[in-house]
PDB file of C-alpha atoms and ligand atoms in Angstrom:
ATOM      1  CA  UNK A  58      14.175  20.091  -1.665  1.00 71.00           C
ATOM      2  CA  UNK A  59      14.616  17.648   1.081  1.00 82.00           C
ATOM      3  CA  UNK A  60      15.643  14.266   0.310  1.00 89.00           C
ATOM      4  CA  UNK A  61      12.945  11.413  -0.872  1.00 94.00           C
ATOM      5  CA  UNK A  62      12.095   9.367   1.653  1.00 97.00           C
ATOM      6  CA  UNK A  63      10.359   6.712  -0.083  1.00 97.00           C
ATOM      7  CA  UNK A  64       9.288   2.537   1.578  1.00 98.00           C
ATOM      8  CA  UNK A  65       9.402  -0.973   0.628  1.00 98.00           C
ATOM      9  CA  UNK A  66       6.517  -2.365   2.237  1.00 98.00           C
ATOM     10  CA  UNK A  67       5.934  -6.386   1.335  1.00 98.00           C
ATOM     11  CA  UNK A  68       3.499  -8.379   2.554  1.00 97.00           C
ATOM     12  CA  UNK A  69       4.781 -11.825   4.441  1.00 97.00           C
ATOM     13  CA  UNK A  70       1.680 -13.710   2.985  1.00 96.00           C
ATOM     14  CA  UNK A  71       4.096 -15.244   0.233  1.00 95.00           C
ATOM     15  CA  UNK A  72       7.646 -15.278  -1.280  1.00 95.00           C
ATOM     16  CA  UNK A  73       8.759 -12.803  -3.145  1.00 96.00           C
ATOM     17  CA  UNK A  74       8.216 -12.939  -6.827  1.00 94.00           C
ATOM     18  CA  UNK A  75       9.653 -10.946  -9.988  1.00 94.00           C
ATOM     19  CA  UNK A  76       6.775  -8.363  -9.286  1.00 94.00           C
ATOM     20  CA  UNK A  77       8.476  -7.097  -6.286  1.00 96.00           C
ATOM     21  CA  UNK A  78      12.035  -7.184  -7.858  1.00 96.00           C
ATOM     22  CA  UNK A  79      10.019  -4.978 -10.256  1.00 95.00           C
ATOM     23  CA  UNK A  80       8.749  -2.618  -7.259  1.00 96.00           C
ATOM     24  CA  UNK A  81      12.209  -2.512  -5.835  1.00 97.00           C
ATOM     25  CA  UNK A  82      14.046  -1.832  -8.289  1.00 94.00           C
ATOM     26  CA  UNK A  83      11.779   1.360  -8.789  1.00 94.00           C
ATOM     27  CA  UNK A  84      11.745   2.125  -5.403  1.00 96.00           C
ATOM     28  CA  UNK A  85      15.870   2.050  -4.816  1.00 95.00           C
ATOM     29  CA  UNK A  86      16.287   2.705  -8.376  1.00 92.00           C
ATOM     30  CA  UNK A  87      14.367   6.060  -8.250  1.00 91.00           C
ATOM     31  CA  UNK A  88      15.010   6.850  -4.384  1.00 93.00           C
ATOM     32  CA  UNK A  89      18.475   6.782  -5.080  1.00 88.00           C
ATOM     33  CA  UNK A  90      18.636   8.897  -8.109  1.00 83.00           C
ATOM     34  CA  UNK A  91      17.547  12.327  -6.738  1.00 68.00           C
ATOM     35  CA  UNK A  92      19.402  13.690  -4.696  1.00 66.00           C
ATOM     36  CA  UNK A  93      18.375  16.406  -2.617  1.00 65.00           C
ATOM     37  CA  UNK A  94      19.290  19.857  -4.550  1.00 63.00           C
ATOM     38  CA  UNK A  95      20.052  21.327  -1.274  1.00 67.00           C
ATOM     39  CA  UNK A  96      22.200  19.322   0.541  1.00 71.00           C
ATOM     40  CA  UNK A  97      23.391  16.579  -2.691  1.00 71.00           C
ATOM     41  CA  UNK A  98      21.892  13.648  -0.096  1.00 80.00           C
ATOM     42  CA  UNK A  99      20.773  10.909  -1.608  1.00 84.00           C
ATOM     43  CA  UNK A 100      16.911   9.644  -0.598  1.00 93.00           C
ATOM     44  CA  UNK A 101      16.701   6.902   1.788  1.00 96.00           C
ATOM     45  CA  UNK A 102      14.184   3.603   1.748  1.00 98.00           C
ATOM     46  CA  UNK A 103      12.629   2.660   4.427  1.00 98.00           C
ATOM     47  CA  UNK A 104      11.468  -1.326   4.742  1.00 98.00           C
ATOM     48  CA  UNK A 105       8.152  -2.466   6.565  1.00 98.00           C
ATOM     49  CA  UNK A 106       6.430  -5.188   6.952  1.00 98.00           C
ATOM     50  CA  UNK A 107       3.051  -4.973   6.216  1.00 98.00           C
ATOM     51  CA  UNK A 108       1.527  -7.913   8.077  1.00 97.00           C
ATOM     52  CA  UNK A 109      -1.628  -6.598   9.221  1.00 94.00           C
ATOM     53  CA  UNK A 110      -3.283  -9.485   7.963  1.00 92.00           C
ATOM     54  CA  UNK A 111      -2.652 -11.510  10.811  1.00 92.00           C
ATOM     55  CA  UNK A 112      -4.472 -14.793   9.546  1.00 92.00           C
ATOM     56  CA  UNK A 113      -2.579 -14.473   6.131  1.00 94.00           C
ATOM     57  CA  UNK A 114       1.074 -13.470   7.316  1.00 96.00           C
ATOM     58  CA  UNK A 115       3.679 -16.101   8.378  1.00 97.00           C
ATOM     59  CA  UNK A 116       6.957 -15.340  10.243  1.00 97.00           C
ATOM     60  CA  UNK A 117       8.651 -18.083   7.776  1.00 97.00           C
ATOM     61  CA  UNK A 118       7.293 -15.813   5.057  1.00 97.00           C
ATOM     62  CA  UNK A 119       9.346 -12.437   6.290  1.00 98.00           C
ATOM     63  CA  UNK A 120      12.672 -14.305   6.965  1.00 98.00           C
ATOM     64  CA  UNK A 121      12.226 -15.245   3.368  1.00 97.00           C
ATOM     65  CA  UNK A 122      11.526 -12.313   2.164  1.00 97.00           C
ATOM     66  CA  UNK A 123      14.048 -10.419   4.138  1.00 97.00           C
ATOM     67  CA  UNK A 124      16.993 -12.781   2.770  1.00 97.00           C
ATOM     68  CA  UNK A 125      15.865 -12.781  -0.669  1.00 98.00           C
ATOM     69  CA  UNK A 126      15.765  -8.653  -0.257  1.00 98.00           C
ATOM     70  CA  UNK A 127      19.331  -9.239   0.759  1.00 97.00           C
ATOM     71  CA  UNK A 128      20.562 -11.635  -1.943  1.00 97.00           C
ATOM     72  CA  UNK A 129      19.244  -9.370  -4.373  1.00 97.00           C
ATOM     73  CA  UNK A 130      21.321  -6.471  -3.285  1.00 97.00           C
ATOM     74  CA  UNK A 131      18.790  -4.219  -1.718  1.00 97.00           C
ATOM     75  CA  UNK A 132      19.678  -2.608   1.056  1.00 97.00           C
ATOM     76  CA  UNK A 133      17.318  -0.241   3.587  1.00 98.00           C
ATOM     77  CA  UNK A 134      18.516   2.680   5.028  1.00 97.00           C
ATOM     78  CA  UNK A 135      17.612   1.100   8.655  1.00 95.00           C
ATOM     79  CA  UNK A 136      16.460  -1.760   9.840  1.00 96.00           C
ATOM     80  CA  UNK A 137      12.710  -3.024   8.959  1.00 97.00           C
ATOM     81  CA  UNK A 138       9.885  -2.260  10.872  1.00 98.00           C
ATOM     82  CA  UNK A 139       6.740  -4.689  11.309  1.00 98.00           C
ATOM     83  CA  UNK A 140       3.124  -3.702  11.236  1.00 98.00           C
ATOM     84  CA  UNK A 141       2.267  -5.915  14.011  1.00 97.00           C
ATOM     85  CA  UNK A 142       4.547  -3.890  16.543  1.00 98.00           C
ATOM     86  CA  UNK A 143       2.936  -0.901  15.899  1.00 98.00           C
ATOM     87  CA  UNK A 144      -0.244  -1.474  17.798  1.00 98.00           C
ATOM     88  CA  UNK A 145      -0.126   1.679  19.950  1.00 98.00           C
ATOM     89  CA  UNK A 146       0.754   3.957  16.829  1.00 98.00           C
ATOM     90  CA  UNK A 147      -2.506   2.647  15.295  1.00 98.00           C
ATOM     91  CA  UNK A 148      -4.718   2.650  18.665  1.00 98.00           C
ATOM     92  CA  UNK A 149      -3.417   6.919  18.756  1.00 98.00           C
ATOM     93  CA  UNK A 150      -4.329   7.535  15.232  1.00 98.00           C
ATOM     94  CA  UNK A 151      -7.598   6.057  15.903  1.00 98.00           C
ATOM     95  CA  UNK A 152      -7.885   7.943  18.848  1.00 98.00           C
ATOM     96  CA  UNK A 153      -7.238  10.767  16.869  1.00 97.00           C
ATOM     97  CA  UNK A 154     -10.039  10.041  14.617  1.00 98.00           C
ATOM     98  CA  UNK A 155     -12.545   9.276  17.145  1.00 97.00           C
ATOM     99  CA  UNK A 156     -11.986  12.386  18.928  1.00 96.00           C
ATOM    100  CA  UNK A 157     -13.113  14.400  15.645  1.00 96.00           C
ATOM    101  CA  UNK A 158     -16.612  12.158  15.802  1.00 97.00           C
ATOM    102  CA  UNK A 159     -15.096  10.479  12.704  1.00 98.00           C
ATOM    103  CA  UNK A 160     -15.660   6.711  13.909  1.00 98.00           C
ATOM    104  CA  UNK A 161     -18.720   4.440  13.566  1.00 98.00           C
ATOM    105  CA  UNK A 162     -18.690   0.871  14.714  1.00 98.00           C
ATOM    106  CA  UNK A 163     -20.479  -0.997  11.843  1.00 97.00           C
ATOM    107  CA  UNK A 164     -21.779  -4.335  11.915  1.00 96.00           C
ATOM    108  CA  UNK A 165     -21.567  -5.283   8.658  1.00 93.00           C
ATOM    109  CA  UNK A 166     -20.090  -8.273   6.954  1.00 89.00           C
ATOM    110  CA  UNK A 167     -18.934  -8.620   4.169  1.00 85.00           C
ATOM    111  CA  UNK A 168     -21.318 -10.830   2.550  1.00 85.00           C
ATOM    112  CA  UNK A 169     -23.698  -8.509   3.491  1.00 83.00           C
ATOM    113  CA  UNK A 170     -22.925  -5.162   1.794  1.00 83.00           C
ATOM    114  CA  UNK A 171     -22.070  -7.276  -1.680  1.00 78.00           C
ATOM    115  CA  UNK A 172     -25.126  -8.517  -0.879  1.00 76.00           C
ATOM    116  CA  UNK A 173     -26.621  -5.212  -0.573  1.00 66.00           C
ATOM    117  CA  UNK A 174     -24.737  -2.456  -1.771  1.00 51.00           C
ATOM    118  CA  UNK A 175     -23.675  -3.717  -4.856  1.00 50.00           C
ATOM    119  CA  UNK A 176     -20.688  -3.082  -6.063  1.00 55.00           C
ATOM    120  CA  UNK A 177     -19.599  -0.086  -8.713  1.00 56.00           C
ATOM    121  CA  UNK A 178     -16.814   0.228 -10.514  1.00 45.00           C
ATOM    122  CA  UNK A 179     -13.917   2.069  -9.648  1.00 40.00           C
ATOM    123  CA  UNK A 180     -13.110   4.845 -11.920  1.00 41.00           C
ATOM    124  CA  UNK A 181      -9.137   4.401 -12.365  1.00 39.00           C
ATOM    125  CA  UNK A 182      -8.615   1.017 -12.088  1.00 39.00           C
ATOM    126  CA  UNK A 183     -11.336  -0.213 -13.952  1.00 45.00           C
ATOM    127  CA  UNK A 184     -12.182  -3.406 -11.758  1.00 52.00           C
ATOM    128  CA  UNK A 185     -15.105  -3.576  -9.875  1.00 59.00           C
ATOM    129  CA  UNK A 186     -14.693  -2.805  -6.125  1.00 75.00           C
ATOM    130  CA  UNK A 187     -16.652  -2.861  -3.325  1.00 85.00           C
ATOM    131  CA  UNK A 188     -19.050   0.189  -2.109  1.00 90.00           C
ATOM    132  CA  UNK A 189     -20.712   0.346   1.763  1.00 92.00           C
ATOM    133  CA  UNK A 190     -23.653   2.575   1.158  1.00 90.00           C
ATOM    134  CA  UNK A 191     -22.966   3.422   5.342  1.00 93.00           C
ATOM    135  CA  UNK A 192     -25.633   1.534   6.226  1.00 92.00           C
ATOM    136  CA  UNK A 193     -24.483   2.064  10.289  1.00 96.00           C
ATOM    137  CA  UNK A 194     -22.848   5.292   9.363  1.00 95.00           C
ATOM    138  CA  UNK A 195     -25.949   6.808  11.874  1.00 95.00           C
ATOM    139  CA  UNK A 196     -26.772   3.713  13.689  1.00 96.00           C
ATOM    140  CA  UNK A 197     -24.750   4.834  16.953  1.00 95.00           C
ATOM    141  CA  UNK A 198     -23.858   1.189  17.839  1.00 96.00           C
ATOM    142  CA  UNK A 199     -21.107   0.674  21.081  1.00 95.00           C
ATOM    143  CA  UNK A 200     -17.639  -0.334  19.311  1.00 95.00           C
ATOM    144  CA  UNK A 201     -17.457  -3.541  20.306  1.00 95.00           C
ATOM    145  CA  UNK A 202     -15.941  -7.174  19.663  1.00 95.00           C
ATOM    146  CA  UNK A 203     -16.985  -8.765  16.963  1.00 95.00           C
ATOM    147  CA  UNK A 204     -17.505  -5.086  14.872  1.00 97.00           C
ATOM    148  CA  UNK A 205     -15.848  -3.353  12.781  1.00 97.00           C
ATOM    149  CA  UNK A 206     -15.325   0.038  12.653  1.00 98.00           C
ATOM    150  CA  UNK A 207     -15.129   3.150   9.493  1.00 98.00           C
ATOM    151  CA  UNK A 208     -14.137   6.257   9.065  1.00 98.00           C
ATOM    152  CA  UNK A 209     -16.824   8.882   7.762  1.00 98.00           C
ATOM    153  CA  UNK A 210     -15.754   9.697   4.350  1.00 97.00           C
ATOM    154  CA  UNK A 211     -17.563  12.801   3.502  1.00 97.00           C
ATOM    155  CA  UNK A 212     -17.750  13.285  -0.437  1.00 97.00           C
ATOM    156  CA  UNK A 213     -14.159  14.562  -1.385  1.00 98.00           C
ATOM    157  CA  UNK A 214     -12.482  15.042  -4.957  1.00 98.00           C
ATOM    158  CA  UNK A 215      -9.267  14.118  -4.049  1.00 98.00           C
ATOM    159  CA  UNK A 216      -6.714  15.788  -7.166  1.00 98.00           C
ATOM    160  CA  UNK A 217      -3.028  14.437  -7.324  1.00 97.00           C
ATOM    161  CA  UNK A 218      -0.656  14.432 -10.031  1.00 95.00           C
ATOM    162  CA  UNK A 219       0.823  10.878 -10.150  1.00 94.00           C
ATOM    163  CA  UNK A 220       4.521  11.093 -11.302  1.00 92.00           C
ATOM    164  CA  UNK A 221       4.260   8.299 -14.437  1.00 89.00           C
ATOM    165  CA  UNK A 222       0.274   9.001 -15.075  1.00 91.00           C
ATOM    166  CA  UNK A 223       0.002  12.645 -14.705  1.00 92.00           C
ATOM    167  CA  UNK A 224      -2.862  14.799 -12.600  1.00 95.00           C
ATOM    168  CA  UNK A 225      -5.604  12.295 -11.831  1.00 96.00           C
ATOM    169  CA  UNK A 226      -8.586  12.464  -9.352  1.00 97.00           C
ATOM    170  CA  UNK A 227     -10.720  10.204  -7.055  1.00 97.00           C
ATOM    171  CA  UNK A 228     -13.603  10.835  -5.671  1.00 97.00           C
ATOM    172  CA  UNK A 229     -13.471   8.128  -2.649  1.00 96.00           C
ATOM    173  CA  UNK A 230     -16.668   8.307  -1.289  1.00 95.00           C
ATOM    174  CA  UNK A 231     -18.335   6.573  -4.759  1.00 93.00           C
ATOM    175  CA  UNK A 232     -15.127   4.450  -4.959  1.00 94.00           C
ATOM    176  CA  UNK A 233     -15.408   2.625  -1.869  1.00 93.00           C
ATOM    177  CA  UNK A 234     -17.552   5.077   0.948  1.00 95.00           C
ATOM    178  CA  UNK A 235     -16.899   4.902   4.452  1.00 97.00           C
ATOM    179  CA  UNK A 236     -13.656   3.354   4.859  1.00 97.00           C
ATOM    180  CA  UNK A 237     -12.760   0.450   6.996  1.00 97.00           C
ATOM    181  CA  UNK A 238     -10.054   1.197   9.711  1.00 97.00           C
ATOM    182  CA  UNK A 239     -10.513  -2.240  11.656  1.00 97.00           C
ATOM    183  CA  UNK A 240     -12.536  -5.703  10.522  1.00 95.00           C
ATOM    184  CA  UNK A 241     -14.803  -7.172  12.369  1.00 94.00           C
ATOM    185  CA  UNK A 242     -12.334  -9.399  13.790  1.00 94.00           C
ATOM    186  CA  UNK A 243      -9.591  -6.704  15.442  1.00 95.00           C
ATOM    187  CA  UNK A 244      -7.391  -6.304  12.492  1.00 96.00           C
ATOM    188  CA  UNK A 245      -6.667  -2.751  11.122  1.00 97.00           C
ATOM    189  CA  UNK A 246      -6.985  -2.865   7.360  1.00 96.00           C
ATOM    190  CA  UNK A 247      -3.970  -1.978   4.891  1.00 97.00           C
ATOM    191  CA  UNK A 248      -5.645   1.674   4.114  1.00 97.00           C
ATOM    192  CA  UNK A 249      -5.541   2.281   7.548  1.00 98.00           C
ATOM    193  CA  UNK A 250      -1.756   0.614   8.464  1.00 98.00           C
ATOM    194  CA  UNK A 251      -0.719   2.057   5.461  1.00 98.00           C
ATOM    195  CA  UNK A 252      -1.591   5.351   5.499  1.00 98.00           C
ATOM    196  CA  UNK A 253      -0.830   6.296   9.248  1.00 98.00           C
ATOM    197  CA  UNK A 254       2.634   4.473   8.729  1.00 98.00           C
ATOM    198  CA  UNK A 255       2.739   6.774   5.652  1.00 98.00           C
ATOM    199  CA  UNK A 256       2.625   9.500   7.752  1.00 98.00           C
ATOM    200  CA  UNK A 257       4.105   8.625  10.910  1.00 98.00           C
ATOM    201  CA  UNK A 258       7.019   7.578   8.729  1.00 98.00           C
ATOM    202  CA  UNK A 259       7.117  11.004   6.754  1.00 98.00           C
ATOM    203  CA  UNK A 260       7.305   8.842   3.867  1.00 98.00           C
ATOM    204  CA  UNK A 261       7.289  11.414   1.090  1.00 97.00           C
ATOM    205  CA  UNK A 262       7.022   9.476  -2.064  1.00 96.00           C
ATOM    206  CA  UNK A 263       5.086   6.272  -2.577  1.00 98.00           C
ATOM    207  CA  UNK A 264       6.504   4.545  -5.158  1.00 97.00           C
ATOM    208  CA  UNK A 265       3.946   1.018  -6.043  1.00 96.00           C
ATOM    209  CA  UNK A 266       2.157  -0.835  -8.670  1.00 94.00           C
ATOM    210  CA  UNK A 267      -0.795   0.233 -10.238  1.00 92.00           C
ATOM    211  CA  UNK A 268      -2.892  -2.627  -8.708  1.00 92.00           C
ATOM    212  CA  UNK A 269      -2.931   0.367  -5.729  1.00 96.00           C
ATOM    213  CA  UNK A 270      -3.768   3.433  -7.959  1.00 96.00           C
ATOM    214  CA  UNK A 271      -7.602   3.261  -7.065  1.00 95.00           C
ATOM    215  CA  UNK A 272      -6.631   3.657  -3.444  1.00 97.00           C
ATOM    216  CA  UNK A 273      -4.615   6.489  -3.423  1.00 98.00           C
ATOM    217  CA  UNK A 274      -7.548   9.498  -3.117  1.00 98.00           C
ATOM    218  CA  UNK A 275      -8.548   7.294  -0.334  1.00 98.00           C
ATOM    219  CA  UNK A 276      -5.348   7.636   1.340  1.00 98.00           C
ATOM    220  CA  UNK A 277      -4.947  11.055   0.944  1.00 98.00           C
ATOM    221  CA  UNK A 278      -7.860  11.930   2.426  1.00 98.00           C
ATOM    222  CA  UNK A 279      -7.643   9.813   5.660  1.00 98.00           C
ATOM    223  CA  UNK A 280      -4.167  11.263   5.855  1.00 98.00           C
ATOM    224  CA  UNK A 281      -5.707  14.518   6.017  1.00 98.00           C
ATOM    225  CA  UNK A 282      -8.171  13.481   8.451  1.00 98.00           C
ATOM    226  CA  UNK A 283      -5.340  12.094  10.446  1.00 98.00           C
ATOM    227  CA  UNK A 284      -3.623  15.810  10.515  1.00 98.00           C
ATOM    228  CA  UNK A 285      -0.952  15.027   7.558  1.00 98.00           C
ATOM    229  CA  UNK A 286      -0.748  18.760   6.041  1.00 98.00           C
ATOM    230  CA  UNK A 287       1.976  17.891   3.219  1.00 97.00           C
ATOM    231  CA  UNK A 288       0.917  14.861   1.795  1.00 98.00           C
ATOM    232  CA  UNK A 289       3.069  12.518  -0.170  1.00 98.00           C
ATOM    233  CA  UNK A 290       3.897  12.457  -3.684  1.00 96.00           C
ATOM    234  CA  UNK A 291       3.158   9.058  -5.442  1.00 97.00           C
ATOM    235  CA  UNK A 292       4.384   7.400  -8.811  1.00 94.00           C
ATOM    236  CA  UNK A 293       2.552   4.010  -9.737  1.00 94.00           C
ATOM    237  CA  UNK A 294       4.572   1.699 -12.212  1.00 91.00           C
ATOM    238  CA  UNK A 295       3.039  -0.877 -14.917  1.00 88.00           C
ATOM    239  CA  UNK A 296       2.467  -4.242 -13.260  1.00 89.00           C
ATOM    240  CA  UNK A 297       4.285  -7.119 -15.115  1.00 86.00           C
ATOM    241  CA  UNK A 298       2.003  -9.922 -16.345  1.00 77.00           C
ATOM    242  CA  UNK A 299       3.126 -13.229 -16.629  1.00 70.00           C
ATOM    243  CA  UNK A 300       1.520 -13.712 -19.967  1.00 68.00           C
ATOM    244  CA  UNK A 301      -0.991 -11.576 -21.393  1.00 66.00           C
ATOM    245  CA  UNK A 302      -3.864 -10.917 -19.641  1.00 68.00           C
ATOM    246  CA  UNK A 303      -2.176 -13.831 -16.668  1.00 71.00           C
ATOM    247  CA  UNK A 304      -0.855 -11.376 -13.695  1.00 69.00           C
ATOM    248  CA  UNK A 305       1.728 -12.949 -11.302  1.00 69.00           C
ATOM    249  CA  UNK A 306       0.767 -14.650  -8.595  1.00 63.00           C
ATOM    250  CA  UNK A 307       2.803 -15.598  -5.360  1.00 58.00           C
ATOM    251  CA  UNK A 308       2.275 -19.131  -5.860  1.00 60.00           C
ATOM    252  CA  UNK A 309       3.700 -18.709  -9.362  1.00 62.00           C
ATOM    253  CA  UNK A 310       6.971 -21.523  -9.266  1.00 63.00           C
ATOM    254  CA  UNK A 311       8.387 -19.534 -12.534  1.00 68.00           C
ATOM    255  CA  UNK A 312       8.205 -16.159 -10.935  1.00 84.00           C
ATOM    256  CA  UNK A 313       9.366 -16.950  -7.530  1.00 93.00           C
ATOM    257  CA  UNK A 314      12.749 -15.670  -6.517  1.00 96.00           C
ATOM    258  CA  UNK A 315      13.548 -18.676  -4.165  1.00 95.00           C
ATOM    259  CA  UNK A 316      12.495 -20.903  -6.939  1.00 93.00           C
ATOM    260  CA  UNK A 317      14.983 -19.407  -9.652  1.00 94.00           C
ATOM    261  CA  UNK A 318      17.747 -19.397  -7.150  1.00 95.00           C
ATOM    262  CA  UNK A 319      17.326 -23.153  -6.938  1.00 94.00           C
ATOM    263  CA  UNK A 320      17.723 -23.883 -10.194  1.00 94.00           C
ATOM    264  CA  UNK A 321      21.008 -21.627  -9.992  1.00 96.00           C
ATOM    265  CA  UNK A 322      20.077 -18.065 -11.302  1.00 96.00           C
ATOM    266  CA  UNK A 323      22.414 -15.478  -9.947  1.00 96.00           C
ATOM    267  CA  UNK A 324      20.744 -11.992  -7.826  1.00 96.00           C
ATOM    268  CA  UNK A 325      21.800 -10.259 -11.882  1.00 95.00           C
ATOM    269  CA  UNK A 326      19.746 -12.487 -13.384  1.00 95.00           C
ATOM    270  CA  UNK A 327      17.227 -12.852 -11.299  1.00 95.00           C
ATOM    271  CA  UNK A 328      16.835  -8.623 -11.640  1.00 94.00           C
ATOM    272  CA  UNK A 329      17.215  -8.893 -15.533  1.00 91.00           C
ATOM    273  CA  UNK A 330      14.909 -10.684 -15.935  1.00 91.00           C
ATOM    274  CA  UNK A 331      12.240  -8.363 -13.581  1.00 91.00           C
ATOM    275  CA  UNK A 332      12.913  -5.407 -15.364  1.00 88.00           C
ATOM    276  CA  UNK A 333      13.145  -7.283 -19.232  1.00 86.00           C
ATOM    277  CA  UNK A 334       9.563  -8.043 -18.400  1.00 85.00           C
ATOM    278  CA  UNK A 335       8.851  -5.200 -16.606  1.00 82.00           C
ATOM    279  CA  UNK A 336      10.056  -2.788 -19.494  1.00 73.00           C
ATOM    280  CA  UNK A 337      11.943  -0.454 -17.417  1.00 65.00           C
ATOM    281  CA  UNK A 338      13.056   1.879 -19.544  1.00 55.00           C
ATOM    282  CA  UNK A 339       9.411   2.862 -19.737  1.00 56.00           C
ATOM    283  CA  UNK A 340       8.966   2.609 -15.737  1.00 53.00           C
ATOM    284  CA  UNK A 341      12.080   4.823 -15.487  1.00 51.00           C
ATOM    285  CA  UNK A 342       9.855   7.430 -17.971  1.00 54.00           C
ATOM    286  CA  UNK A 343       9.886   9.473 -14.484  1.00 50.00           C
ATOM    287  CA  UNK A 344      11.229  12.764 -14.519  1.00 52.00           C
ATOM    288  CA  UNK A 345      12.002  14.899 -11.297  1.00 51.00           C
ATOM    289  CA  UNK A 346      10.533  18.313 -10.645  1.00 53.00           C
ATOM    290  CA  UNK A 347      13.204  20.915 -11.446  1.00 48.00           C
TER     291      UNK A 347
HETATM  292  N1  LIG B 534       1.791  -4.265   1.168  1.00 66.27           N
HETATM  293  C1  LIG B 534       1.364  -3.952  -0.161  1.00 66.27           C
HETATM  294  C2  LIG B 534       1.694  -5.095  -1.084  1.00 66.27           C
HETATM  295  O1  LIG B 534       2.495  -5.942  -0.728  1.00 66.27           O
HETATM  296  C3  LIG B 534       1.993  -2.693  -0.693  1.00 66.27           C
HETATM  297  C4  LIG B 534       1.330  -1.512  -0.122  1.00 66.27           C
HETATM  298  C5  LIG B 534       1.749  -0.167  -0.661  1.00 66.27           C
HETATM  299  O2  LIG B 534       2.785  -0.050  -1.325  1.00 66.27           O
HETATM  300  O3  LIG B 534       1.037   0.786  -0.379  1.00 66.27           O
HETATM  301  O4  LIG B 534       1.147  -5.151  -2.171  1.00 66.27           O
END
């Protein structure tokens, strides 16, 4: 078996907070510990910046993330790579999809398929997300500024055996339908980013919170579409709460890694005190494929 090759993939739309120490520690803590039967390599993380939310993501935001990464102790195996560089590998991938009469421009907003498509629940996570019925799926509108554009999601039952939850499956055309590749205001959505970076990166395990469990049939299916033939393996850990029923937020003061490192916690603490809430010995309930 080849080695893991598994990402770290913040978001610079905050600072980084126990929740990621919780997702790194998986993702080096698990990446690290199985090594390749073949060759005894170790698996290697990659780190990217997921800032495809141009509005929301802040340079100031990555440089803090980036040193708090590094006061922690966690180390990529090369340097990071930033979503907003990547414009050309997205513009192919779409290309890709376009050319297999995949792509729809949709003019859409947002208010206007809650407003009208209502919105079902999604059958893992439990919240409620949002559906598009496809009301342009057969419209034929020009792409063009100001719309968005989808992927055809024909109905799929997408099977995968999550390492921590077991087999599961999604059927993503009832979860969310036609998915959104770009918004109606040029920016490629985190399924899309994600998933072609997946691939282009030949990440080969996913390692994430369950907040992202509902999207993963979604992912492997546009990976298909996109020509991924192997597709990754995933393993979703238990989100920590701040109190119960209170999840973390970015903005939390308490949960904040710069924030604890001004009032003098060392990187040892700071990662105690992630995985005492996080319960890792349960996280690390993960056992390799012989
Ligand atoms: N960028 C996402 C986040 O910060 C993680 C995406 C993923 O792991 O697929 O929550």
């Amino acid at each position: 078996m080849a080695p893991i090759i598994s990402r770290f993939a913040p978001a610079p739309t905050g600072y980084l907070h126990l929740g990621h120490v919780v997702n790194a520690l998986c993702v080096w803590g698990i990446t690290r510990a199985r090594p390749s039967a073949s060759s005894g390599q170790a698996g290697r993380v990659l780190l990217r910046i997921e800032d495809h939310d141009r509005l929301r993501s802040r340079p100031e935001y990555e440089a803090a993330l980036l040193e708090d990464l590094a006061w922690l102790g966690f180390v990529p195996d090369g340097p990071a790579v930033r979503q907003s560089d990547r414009e050309d590998i997205y513009v192919q991938a779409l290309d890709a999809l376009r050319r297999r009469g995949l792509v729809y421009a949709c003019a859409c907003s947002r208010a206007e398929i809650l407003a009208g498509a209502g919105v079902r629940g999604a059958e893992v996570r439990g919240a409620d997300e949002l559906w598009y019925r496809g009301t342009c799926r057969d419209r034929g509108l020009a792409e063009a500024p100001g719309f968005g554009l989808r992927v055809r999601l024909d109905r799929s039952v997408e099977r995968f055996t999550d390492l921590r939850h077991g087999p599961l499956e999604q059927t993503p055309s009832d979860q969310c339908g036609d998915l959104l590749v770009r918004d109606r205001d040029g920016h490629w959505t985190y399924q899309f980013a994600a998933t072609v970076d997946d691939y282009v990166q030949g990440v080969t395990l996913v390692i994430r919170g369950d907040d992202l469990l509902s999207s993963t049939g979604r992912q492997l299916q546009l990976a298909r579409l996109l020509g991924r033939t192997q597709p990754p393996e995933f393993y979703h850990h238990a989100l920590i709460m701040k109190s119960a029923g209170q999840k973390l937020s970015k903005s939390d003061r308490d949960t904040g890694v710069r924030g604890l490192r001004a009032q003098g916690w060392t990187a040892a603490q700071v990662i105690a005190r992630a995985a005492s809430l996080a319960n890792l010995p349960s996280l690390f309930a993960y056992h390799p494929k012989p």
